[in-house]
Structures are given as C-alpha cells and as structure tokens.
XYZ file of C-alpha atoms in Angstrom:
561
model
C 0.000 0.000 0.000
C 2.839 2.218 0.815
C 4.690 1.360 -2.681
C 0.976 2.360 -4.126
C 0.278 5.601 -2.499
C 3.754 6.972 -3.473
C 2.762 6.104 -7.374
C -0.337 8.234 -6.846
C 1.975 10.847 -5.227
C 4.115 10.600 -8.112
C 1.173 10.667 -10.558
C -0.460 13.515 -9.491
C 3.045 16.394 -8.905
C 3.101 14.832 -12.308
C -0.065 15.256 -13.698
C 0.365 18.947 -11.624
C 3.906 19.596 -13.356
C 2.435 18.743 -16.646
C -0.276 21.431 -15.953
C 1.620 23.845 -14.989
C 3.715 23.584 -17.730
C 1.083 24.014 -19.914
C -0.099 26.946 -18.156
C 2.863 28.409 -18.999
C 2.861 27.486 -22.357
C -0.693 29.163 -22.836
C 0.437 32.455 -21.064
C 3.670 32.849 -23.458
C 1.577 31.735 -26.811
C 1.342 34.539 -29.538
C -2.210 36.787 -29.073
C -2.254 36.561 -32.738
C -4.132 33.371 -31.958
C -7.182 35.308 -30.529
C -7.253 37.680 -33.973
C -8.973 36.810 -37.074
C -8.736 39.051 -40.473
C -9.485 38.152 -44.232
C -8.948 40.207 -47.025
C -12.184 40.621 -48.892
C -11.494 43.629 -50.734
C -11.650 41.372 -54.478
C -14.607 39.584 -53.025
C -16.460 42.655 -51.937
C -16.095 44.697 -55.319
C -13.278 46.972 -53.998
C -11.128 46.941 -57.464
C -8.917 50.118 -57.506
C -5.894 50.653 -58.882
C -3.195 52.297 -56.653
C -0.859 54.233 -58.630
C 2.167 56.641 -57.204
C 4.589 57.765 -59.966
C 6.953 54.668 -61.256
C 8.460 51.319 -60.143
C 11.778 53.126 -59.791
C 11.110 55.610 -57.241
C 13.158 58.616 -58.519
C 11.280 61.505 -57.007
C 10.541 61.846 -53.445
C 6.800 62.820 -55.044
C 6.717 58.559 -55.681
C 7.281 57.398 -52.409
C 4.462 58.598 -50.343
C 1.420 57.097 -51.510
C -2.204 58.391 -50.662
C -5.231 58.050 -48.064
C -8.346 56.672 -48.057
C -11.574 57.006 -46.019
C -14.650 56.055 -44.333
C -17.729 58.029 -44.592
C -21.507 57.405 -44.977
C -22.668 60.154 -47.755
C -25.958 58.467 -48.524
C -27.127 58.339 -44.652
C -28.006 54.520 -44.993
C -26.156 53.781 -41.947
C -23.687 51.918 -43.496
C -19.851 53.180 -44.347
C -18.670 53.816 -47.544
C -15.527 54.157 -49.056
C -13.575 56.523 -50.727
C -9.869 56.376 -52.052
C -7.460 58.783 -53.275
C -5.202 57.877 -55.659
C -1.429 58.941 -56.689
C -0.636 60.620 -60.261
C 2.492 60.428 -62.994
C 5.550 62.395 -63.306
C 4.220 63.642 -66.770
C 0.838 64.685 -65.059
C 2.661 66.505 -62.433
C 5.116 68.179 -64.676
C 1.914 69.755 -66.517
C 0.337 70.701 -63.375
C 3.336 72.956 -62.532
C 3.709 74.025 -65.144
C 0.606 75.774 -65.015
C -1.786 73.651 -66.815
C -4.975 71.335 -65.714
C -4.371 68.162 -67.090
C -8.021 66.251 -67.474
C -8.689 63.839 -64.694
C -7.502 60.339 -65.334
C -9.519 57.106 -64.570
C -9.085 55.971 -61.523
C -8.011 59.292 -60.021
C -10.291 58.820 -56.779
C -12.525 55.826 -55.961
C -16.012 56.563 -54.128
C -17.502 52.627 -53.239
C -21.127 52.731 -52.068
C -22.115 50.417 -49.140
C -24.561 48.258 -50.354
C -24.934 45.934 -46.876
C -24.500 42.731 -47.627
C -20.811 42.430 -47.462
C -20.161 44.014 -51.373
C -19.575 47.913 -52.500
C -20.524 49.506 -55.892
C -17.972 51.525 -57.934
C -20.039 55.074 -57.897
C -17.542 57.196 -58.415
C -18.540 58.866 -62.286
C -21.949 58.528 -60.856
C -21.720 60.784 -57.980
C -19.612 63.560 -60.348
C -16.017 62.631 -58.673
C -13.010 63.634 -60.649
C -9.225 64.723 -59.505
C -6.932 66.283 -62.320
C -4.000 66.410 -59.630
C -1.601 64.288 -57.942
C -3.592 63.025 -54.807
C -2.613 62.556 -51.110
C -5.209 62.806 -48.372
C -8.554 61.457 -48.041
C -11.332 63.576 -45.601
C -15.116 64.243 -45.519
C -16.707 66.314 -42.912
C -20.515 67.903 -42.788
C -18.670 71.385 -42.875
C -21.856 73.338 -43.874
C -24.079 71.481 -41.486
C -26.808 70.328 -43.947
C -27.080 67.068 -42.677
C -25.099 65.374 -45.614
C -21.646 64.145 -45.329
C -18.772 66.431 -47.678
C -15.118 65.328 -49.020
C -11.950 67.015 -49.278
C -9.117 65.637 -50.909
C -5.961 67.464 -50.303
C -3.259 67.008 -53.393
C -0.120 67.894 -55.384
C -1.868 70.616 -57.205
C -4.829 72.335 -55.649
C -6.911 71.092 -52.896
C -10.358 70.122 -53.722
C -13.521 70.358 -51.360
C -16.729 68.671 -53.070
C -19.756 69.052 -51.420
C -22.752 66.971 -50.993
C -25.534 67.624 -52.933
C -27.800 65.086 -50.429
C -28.858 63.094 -54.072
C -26.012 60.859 -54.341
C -24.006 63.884 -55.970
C -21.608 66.067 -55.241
C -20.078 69.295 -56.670
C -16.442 70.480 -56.542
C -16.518 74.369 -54.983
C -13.123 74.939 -53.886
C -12.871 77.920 -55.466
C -16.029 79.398 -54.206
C -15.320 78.331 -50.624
C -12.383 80.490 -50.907
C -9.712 77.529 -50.874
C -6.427 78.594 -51.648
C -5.901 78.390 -55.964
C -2.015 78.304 -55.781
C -0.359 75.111 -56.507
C 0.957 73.259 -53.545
C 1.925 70.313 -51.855
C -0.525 69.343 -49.092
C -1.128 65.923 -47.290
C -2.986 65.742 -44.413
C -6.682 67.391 -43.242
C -8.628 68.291 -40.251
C -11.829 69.697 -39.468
C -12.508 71.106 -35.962
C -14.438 73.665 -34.725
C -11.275 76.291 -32.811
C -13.824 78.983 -31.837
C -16.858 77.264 -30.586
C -18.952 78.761 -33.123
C -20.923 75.570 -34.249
C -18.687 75.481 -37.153
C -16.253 73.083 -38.594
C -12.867 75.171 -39.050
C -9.704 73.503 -41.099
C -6.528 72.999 -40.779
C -4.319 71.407 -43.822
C -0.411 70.420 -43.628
C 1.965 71.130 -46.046
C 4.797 68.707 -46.653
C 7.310 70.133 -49.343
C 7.621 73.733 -51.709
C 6.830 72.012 -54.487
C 8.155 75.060 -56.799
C 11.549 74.825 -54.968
C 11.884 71.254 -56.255
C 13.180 70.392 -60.490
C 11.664 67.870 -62.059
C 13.558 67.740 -65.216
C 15.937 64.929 -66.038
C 17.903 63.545 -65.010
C 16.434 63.030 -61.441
C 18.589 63.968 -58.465
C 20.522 61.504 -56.861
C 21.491 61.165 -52.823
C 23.222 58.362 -51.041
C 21.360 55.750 -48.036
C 23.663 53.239 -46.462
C 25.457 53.130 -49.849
C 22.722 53.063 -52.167
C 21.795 55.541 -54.748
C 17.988 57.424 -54.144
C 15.975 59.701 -54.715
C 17.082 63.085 -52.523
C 14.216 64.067 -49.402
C 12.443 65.821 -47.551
C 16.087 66.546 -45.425
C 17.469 69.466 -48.170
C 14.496 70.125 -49.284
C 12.085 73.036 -48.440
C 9.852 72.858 -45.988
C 5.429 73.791 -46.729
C 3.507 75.926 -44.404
C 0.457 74.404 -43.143
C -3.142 76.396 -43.579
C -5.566 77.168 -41.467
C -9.141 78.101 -42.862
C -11.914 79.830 -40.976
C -15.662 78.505 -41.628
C -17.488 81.848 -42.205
C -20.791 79.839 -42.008
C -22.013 80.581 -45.389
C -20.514 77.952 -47.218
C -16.640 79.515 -47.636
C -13.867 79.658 -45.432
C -10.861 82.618 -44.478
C -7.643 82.037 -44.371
C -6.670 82.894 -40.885
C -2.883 81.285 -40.697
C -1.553 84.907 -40.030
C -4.194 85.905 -37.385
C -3.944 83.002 -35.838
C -0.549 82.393 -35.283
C -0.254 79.108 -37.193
C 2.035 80.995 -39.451
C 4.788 82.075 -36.560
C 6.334 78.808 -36.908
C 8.950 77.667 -39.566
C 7.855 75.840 -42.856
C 7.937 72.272 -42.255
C 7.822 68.934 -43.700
C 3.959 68.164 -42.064
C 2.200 64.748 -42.986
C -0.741 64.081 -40.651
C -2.841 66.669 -38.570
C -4.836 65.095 -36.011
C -7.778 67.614 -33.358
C -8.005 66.894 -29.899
C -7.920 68.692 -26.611
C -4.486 68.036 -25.777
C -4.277 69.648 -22.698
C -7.432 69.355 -21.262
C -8.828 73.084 -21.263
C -11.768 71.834 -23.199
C -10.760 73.851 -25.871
C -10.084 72.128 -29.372
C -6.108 71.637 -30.500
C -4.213 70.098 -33.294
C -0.798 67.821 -33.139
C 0.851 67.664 -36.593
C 3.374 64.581 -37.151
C 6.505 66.358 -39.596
C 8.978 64.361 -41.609
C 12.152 65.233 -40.196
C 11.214 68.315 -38.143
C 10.564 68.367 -34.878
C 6.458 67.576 -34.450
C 3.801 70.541 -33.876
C 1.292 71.037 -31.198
C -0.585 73.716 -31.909
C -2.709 74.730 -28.253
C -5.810 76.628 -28.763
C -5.660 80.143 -26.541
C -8.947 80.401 -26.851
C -9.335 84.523 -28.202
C -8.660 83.193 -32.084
C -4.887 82.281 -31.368
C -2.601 78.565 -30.943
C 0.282 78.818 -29.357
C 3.329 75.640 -30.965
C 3.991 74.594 -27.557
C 5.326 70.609 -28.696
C 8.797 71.383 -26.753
C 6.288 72.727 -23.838
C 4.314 69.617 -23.435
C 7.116 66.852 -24.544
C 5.752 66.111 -27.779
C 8.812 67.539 -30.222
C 10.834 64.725 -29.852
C 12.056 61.659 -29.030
C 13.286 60.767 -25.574
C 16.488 60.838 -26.898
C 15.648 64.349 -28.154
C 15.911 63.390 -31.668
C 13.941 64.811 -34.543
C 12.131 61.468 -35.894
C 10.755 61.091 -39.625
C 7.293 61.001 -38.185
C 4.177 59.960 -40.720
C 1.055 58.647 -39.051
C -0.481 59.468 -35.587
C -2.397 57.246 -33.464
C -4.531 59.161 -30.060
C -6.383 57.654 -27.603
C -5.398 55.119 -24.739
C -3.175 52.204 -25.461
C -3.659 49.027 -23.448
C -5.433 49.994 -20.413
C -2.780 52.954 -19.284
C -5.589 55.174 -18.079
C -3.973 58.011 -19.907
C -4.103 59.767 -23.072
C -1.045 58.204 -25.761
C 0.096 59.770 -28.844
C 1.689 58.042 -31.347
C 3.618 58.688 -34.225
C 5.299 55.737 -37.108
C 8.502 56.517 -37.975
C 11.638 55.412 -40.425
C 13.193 51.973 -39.925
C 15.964 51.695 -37.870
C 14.361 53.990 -35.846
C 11.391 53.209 -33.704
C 7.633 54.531 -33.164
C 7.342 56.701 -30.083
C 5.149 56.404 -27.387
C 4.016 59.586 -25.013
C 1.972 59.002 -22.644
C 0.260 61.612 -20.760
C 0.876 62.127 -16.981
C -1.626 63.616 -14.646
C -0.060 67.245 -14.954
C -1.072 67.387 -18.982
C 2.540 66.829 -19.820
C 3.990 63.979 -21.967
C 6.882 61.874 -21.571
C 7.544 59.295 -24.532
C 8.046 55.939 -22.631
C 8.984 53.715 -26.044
C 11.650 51.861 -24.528
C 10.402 51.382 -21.125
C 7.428 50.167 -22.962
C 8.750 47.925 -25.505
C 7.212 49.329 -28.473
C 10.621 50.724 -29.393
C 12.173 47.149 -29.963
C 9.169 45.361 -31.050
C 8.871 48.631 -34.224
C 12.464 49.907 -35.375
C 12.851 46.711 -37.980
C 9.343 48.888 -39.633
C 8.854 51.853 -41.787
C 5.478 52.855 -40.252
C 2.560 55.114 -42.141
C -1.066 54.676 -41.387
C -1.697 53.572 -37.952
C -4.656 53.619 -35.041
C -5.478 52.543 -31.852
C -8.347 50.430 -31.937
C -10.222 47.574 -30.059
C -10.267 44.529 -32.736
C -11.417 41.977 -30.250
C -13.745 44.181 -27.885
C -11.608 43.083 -25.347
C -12.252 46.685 -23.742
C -8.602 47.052 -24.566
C -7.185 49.567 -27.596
C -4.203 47.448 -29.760
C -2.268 49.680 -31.897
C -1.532 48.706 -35.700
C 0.050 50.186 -38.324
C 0.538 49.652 -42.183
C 4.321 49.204 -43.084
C 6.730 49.609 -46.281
C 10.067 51.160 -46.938
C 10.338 53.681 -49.627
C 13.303 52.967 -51.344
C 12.298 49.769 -53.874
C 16.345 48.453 -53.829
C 15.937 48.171 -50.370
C 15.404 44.503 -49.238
C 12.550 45.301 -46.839
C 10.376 47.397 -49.306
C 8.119 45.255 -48.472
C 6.874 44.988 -45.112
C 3.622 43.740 -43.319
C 0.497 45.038 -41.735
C 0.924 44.768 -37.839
C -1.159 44.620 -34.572
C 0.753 45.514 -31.279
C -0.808 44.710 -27.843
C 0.010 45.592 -24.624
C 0.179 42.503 -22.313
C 1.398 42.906 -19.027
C 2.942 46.336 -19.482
C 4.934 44.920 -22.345
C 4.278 45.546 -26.020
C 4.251 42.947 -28.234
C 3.541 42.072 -31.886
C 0.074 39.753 -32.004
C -0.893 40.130 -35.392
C 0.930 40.016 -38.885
C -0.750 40.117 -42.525
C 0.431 38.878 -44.958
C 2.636 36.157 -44.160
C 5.337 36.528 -46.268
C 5.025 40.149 -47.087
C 4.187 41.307 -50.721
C 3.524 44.970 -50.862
C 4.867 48.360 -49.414
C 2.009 50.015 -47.369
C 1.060 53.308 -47.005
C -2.863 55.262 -45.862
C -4.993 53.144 -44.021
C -7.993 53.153 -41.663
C -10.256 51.315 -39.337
C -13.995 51.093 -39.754
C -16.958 48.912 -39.109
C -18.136 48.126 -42.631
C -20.790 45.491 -41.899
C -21.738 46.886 -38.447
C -21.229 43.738 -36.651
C -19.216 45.481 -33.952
C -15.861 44.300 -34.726
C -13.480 46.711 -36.503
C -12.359 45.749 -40.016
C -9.247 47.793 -41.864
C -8.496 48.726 -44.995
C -5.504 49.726 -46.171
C -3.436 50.785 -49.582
C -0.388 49.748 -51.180
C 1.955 52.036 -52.906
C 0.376 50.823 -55.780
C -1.401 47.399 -56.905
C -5.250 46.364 -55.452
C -6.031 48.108 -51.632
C -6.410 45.421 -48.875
C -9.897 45.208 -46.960
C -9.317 43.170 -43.364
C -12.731 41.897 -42.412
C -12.566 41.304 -38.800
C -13.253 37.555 -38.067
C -12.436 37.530 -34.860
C -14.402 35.375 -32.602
C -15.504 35.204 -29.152
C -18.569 36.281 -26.796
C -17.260 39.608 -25.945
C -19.668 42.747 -26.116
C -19.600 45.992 -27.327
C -21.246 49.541 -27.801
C -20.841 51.901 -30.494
C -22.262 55.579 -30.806
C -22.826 58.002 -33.674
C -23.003 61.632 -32.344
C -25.301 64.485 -34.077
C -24.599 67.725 -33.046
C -27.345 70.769 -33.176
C -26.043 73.190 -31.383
C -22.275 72.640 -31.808
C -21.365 70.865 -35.640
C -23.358 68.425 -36.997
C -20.189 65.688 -36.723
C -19.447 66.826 -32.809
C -16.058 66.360 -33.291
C -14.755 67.876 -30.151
C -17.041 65.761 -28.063
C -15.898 62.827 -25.675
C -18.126 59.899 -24.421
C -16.837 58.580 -20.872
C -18.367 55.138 -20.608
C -18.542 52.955 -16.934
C -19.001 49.130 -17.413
C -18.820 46.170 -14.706
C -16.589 48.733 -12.620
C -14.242 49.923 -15.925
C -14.329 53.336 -17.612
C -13.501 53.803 -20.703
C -13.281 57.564 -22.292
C -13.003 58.617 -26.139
C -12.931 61.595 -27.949
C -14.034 62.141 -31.583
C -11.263 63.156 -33.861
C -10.837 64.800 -37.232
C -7.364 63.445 -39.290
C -5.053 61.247 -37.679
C -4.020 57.419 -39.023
C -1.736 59.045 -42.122
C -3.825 61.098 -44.574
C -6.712 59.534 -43.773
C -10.210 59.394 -41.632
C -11.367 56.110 -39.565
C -14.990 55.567 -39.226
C -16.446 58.660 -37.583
C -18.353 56.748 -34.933
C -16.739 55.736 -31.289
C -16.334 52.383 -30.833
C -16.378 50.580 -27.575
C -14.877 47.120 -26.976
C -16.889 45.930 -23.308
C -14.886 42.190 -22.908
C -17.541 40.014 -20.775
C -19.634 43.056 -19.206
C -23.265 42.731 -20.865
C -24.102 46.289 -18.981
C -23.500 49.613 -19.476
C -23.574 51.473 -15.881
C -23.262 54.927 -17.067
C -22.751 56.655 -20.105
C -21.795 60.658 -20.407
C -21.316 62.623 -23.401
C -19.064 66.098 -22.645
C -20.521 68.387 -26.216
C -17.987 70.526 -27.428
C -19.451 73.586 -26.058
C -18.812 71.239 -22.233
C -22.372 70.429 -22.209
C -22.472 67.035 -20.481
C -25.616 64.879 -20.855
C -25.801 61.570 -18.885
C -26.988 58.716 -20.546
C -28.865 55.983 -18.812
C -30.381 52.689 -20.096
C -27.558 52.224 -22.999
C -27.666 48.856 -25.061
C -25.404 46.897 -26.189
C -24.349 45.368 -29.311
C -25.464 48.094 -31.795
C -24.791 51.384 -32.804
C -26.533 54.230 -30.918
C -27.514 58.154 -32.193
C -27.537 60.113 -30.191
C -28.309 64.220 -30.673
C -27.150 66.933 -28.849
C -30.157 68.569 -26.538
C -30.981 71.721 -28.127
C-alpha cells in the first residue's frame, strides 16, 4: 500500500507539473491566436488601382502614396468608401507648369455600401473627378446640412466637393475660398477652434513644391550606400493652412491671425484635433517628416500657441527629430492616460508619449517595448483600436520602406498589444510580405461590432481586413449628431462605466496618415453585458448623462438643443 500511495503521489506532482507547464505554455503563446482578419477587398467589389509615380522611385513625389476614407454620404447607416489615388511624373510636370491636365480614370474611388458584405464603384456617378496628384482622403458635414462632404488634399490644388444630399456632389473649392495656388498638401482636419458651431480647417503642407526640379535627369542622394531619390532633409519645408468657416458655405484664411504661421515651414504629414491639454478647448498635433512635431494649443481669443517642446511632444526621448508619418490618439492598453503616437523610419522606432496627470507627456517607447518590437518597420497609417472588444485599444500600423532596392520594401500590416505592461507584436498580414504600405484606416463596414481595416499599397489592389475575430465579448458603439455645436461633434468625448471599468473617447478629425477612420466611437466591453453609465461632454462642455444604454449596436444620439 505504501509502494501504491507513493505512485499516486508521483502521478499527481506529475499530472500537476504537466499542468503547470502548460499553463505556462498558454500564457507565453502569440495573441495573434485570438485575432482573425481576411482580405475581402476582391470579393467585396473593392477593385482600384493604386498608382504613385513609377516602379523606380526617382522623385521623393513617388514614395508617399495616398489616403483613403470612411464616410456614410448616402445616410443609410452603413460606411462607404472613398480612395485617393497617386498621379504620374508627366501629369505633375503639366500641373506645374501651369496647366490642368483632365482627370484620369481611376483618379479617386467613391464605393457605395450596399450591406450585404459588397460595395458599388459610384464614383462617375456621384460627379467625382481629380486632375492632380492626390494625397489625403477627408469628408466632414462642414456646412451642417445634414449630408456628409469630401476634401481631398493634393499635389496641385486642394479640392472640397460638397454633398448635394442626391447621391451627388459638386467640386466648390474655389467658391469656398480655398487657396488656388499650386501646392503640396497631405494631411486634413476639421474642428471647430472657436466654438462657433462650425467646422474650421486645418491642412499640412509637406514640401515647396516650386523649390523642387523635375527635369531629367532626377537627383541623386546616397542611403547606407545606395543611390535614391534626394528628401524631404534638403528640401524646403510647406507651411500648413488654417481656414476659418465663415458659415455661409466659404472659409478665411486665418494662418496669419492666428498664429499658425509664426512657426517655420515644415515637412507636415498628418494633422490630427483633440484637446491636448485638457482646457476643453479644441487643438491640433501635426506629425513632420524630419522636423521636430507641432502642437498647436488653442488660446482660446482666435490664437494657438506651438507649444510641442512645452508639453514633450517635439521629440524623441532621446531628443531626436524622428521622420514622423502617421499618428495614433487615444489610450493604449489599459494605461488610463491619453497616448500619442507617431510611425517613424526603420531603424528607428515609433514613439510612445503618454500623458501624466499634470497634462505633460513623456515618450516611454523603450520602457514600454514598443521601441524594440517597431524599429525593424517603416510605419505610415496607424490607429489605436479595439479589434477583439476586449475593452482594450491594440495599436496597428501599415508598413513599407520607400526605397524599392531596399530589401525590406516590403513589409507587413501589424497589430501591437500591450500585455502585461509589455508591447508585443500579435498580429501580422500577410505572411510573407508582398507589398509596401502606405494610408490606411479602421472602420466597421458590416456593423457587426468588430473593426475591419483597410488599407493601400503604394500601388497594386487596396487590402480590406474583415474582422473575423471570434468570441462572446460585447460591445457599444455611438454616432453623435450635433445641433447646437457641428453636426459631426467632433470635439465631443463619451466617458463610458461598465462592470466597474471606464472607458473615455474623444471624436477626432485626421489622424491614421492622410486619412479618416470611421467617424463613430467604438467601444470594446470584454464580458460586461451592462453599461452602468454613459456621459457625453458636447464641445461647447455640455455634459448629458446617458442611462439605459444597449449593447451590441450602434446608438444616435443628438445633442439637446
């Protein structure tokens, strides 16, 4: 019996090492397993064409790529989709030199939700064209009509189109009052600075295209031995604009009055809004290319102060410059604070700053791990964004090196995660990589709560991730109308309590690179089927308490008038 019970002994620290063991096992496995994506853009009818210059790469012009959106311009309740395409060297050659070349097929895509997992091609039909060389992707209500307007920001001049509410819309830069010179701009925000109900804008400028030759043969410069094309380091910096909604359908150009024109011209990719410092009044961060970063503070009388060195945005922690692209806000993992951040060059590594409780920011990469898991990447688009409702935000960003002779021109699609106040990489697409990446953005396109991506290649066929991720966990989103303040209430933050969480968001304008994520706020809940408490701040700092909320669906809700 004794011989016996020590074999049971023996069987179960066993049976108990084997466990544990396994426990282990489980804890260190990969999240990727928990993530689920398949690229349905062919199946789904989106067929575009991504075009940026040529193969080689010659021009810095050819390296950037373009933006895409979410919007829903019909008011169906479903998203739609609208790309921006790149140009040719010939095309922009006639541009500066004065003329309008027509507008090529396949200039800018416009794909029509139809709600059963497949889009329709309405571009022609809804009077879309783009004679220029295109780079952002934006749509806004900026006249407050109810229907849903685009902007697409270019290599050329800057085109607003507005809604016509029939399926149509109607290109009225000019008489908005949009600048007519030729330019370089890339990224676009709408916010509403002055609290006046209207949507302002902001829009970046990346390089003096006049200050630049284009004749052959291209200018050569020298990376790590190899012979490229010469950029944006050397070249001349763009100011940024900043347009004032007059409220009757056309906009001033306040950069002057403002004080948006006291800094130096810069290399500026993506403008994102946001109260930054928590004086309820609306601000903009601007990601540059080899300049130090912007922060632009609203003073509240008409003014910003650039207070990024202030607030320990400018830089690095190593107080580097960075070649900063896309910008991701909101609240990574579960920090409890605000994070901003920014994809950068490889060999380098994406910054993280993180918000303390004073308002200032410290960028905590390292410490974090996001600097070792990212400096193999050349980063673009990117987000934070709940893909598995997990009540947790995962950052991800779309990848690809600009130089085509280098051997990691192409590069993946990536999910980070933080998991026990590490950061790790939990998510890779595809597997090996085939493309170099550039504008991207999250939305839910089938409204099934889980956020899907799409994102575009420097050129070939865009990439829609449907989100297949399963489990049982819950989740809330919101659409916001505003009456009195504008119609899209960016500006406006929704604090949500859950099961003994809270969970706060803010609704942006810009932000990913070049490009707009689905304008409604999306809350992952994890296991909690109850919403305690929700609060919506209005932009004006109106707060209206929300009792009663459901989940698993999309809720409106309108501003009290």
């Amino acid at each position: 019996m004794k011989e016996t019970a020590i074999k049971q002994i023996l069987s179960v620290l066993l049976l108990a090492g084997i466990a544990s063991l396994c426990a282990i096992a489980f804890s260190q496995a990969p999240a990727e397993q928990d993530l689920r994506f398949t690229d349905v853009a062919a199946a789904a009818g989106i067929r575009a064409n991504m075009r940026c210059g040529g193969p080689e790469k010659r021009w810095i012009t050819e390296a950037n790529g373009s933006g895409a959106a979410w919007l829903d311009y019909d008011n169906d309740g479903m998203m739609d989709l609208l790309i921006v395409n790149g140009g040719t060297m010939e095309q922009l050659r006639k541009v500066l030199a004065g003329e309008t070349p027509p507008s090529a097929p396949g200039s800018i895509y416009l794909f029509r939700n139809l709600g059963n997992g497949h889009f329709e091609d309405v571009t022609e039909r809804a009077g879309l064209a783009n004679p220029y060389w295109g780079t952002g992707a934006n749509a806004a209500d900026y006249d407050n009509d109810g229907f849903t307007d685009i902007l697409i920001t270019t290599i050329g001049r800057d085109l607003l189109y507005r809604n016509n509410g029939n399926g149509t819309f109607t290109e009225v830069s000019k008489a908005a009052g949009l600048s007519r010179n030729t330019a370089w701009h890339s990224g676009s925000a709408f916010g509403d600075f002055d609290g006046d109900g209207r949507l302002d804008l902001f829009i970046t400028g990346y390089v003096d295209i006049h200050s630049m030759s284009f004749e052959e043969p291209a200018p050569v410069c020298d990376y790590l031995g190899q012979h490229v094309f010469c950029g944006p380091i050397g070249l001349k910096g763009e100011r940024s604009i900043l347009y004032h909604n007059n409220g009757d359908g056309t906009f001033t150009d306040v950069t002057k009055a403002s004080g948006v024109a006291n800094v130096p011209p810069a290399h500026g990719f993506t403008v994102v809004t946001g109260d930054f410092n928590g004086d309820g009044k609306l601000d903009f961060f601007v990601a540059n290319d080899s300049d130090p970063n912007f922060l632009f503070l609203n003073q509240g009388n008409g003014t910003f102060k650039e207070s990024a060195l202030d607030r320990g945005v400018g830089f690095n922690a190593d107080g580097r410059v960075q070649s900063n692209m896309g910008v991701a806000v909101g609240e990574f993992g579960k920090s409890g604070r605000t994070d901003l951040l920014t994809t950068t060059f490889q060999k380098d590594y994406f910054p993280l700053f993180r918000q303390d409780k004073s308002g200032m920011y410290e960028e905590v990469a390292s410490a974090a791990g996001l600097a070792a898991a990212t400096s193999n990447y050349l980063g673009w688009a990117c987000g934070l964004t709940d893909f598995d409702n997990s009540g947790a935000q995962d950052f991800w960003s779309a990848n690809g090196h600009i130089y085509p002779t280098e051997k990691t021109y192409y590069e993946p699609i990536t999910i980070f995660r933080s998991m026990q106040d590490k950061i790790v990489q939990v998510y890779s697409f595809p597997d090996p990589p085939n493309n170099s990446y550039r504008g991207g953005c999250t939305g839910d396109f089938n409204n099934d709560g889980k956020m899907d991506l799409v994102v575009l290649p420097i050129s070939g066929t865009p990439v829609l991730l449907q989100n297949d991720t399963a489990n049982r966990n819950e989740w809330v989103g919101f659409a916001l109308r505003g009456t009195r303040s504008n119609r899209d209430a960016i500006g406006a933050r929704v604090t949500l309590e859950a099961c003994g969480q809270k969970q706060s968001e803010e609704i942006r304008s810009g932000g990913s690179f070049v490009s707009r994520n689905d304008p409604r706020l999306h809350f992952g809940l994890g296991t909690c089927s109850k919403i305690d408490k929700a609060a919506v701040q209005w932009p004006d700092g109106t707060v209206q308490v929300l009792n009663d909320v459901p989940v698993g669906r999309y809720v409106t809700i309108q501003e009290p008038k």
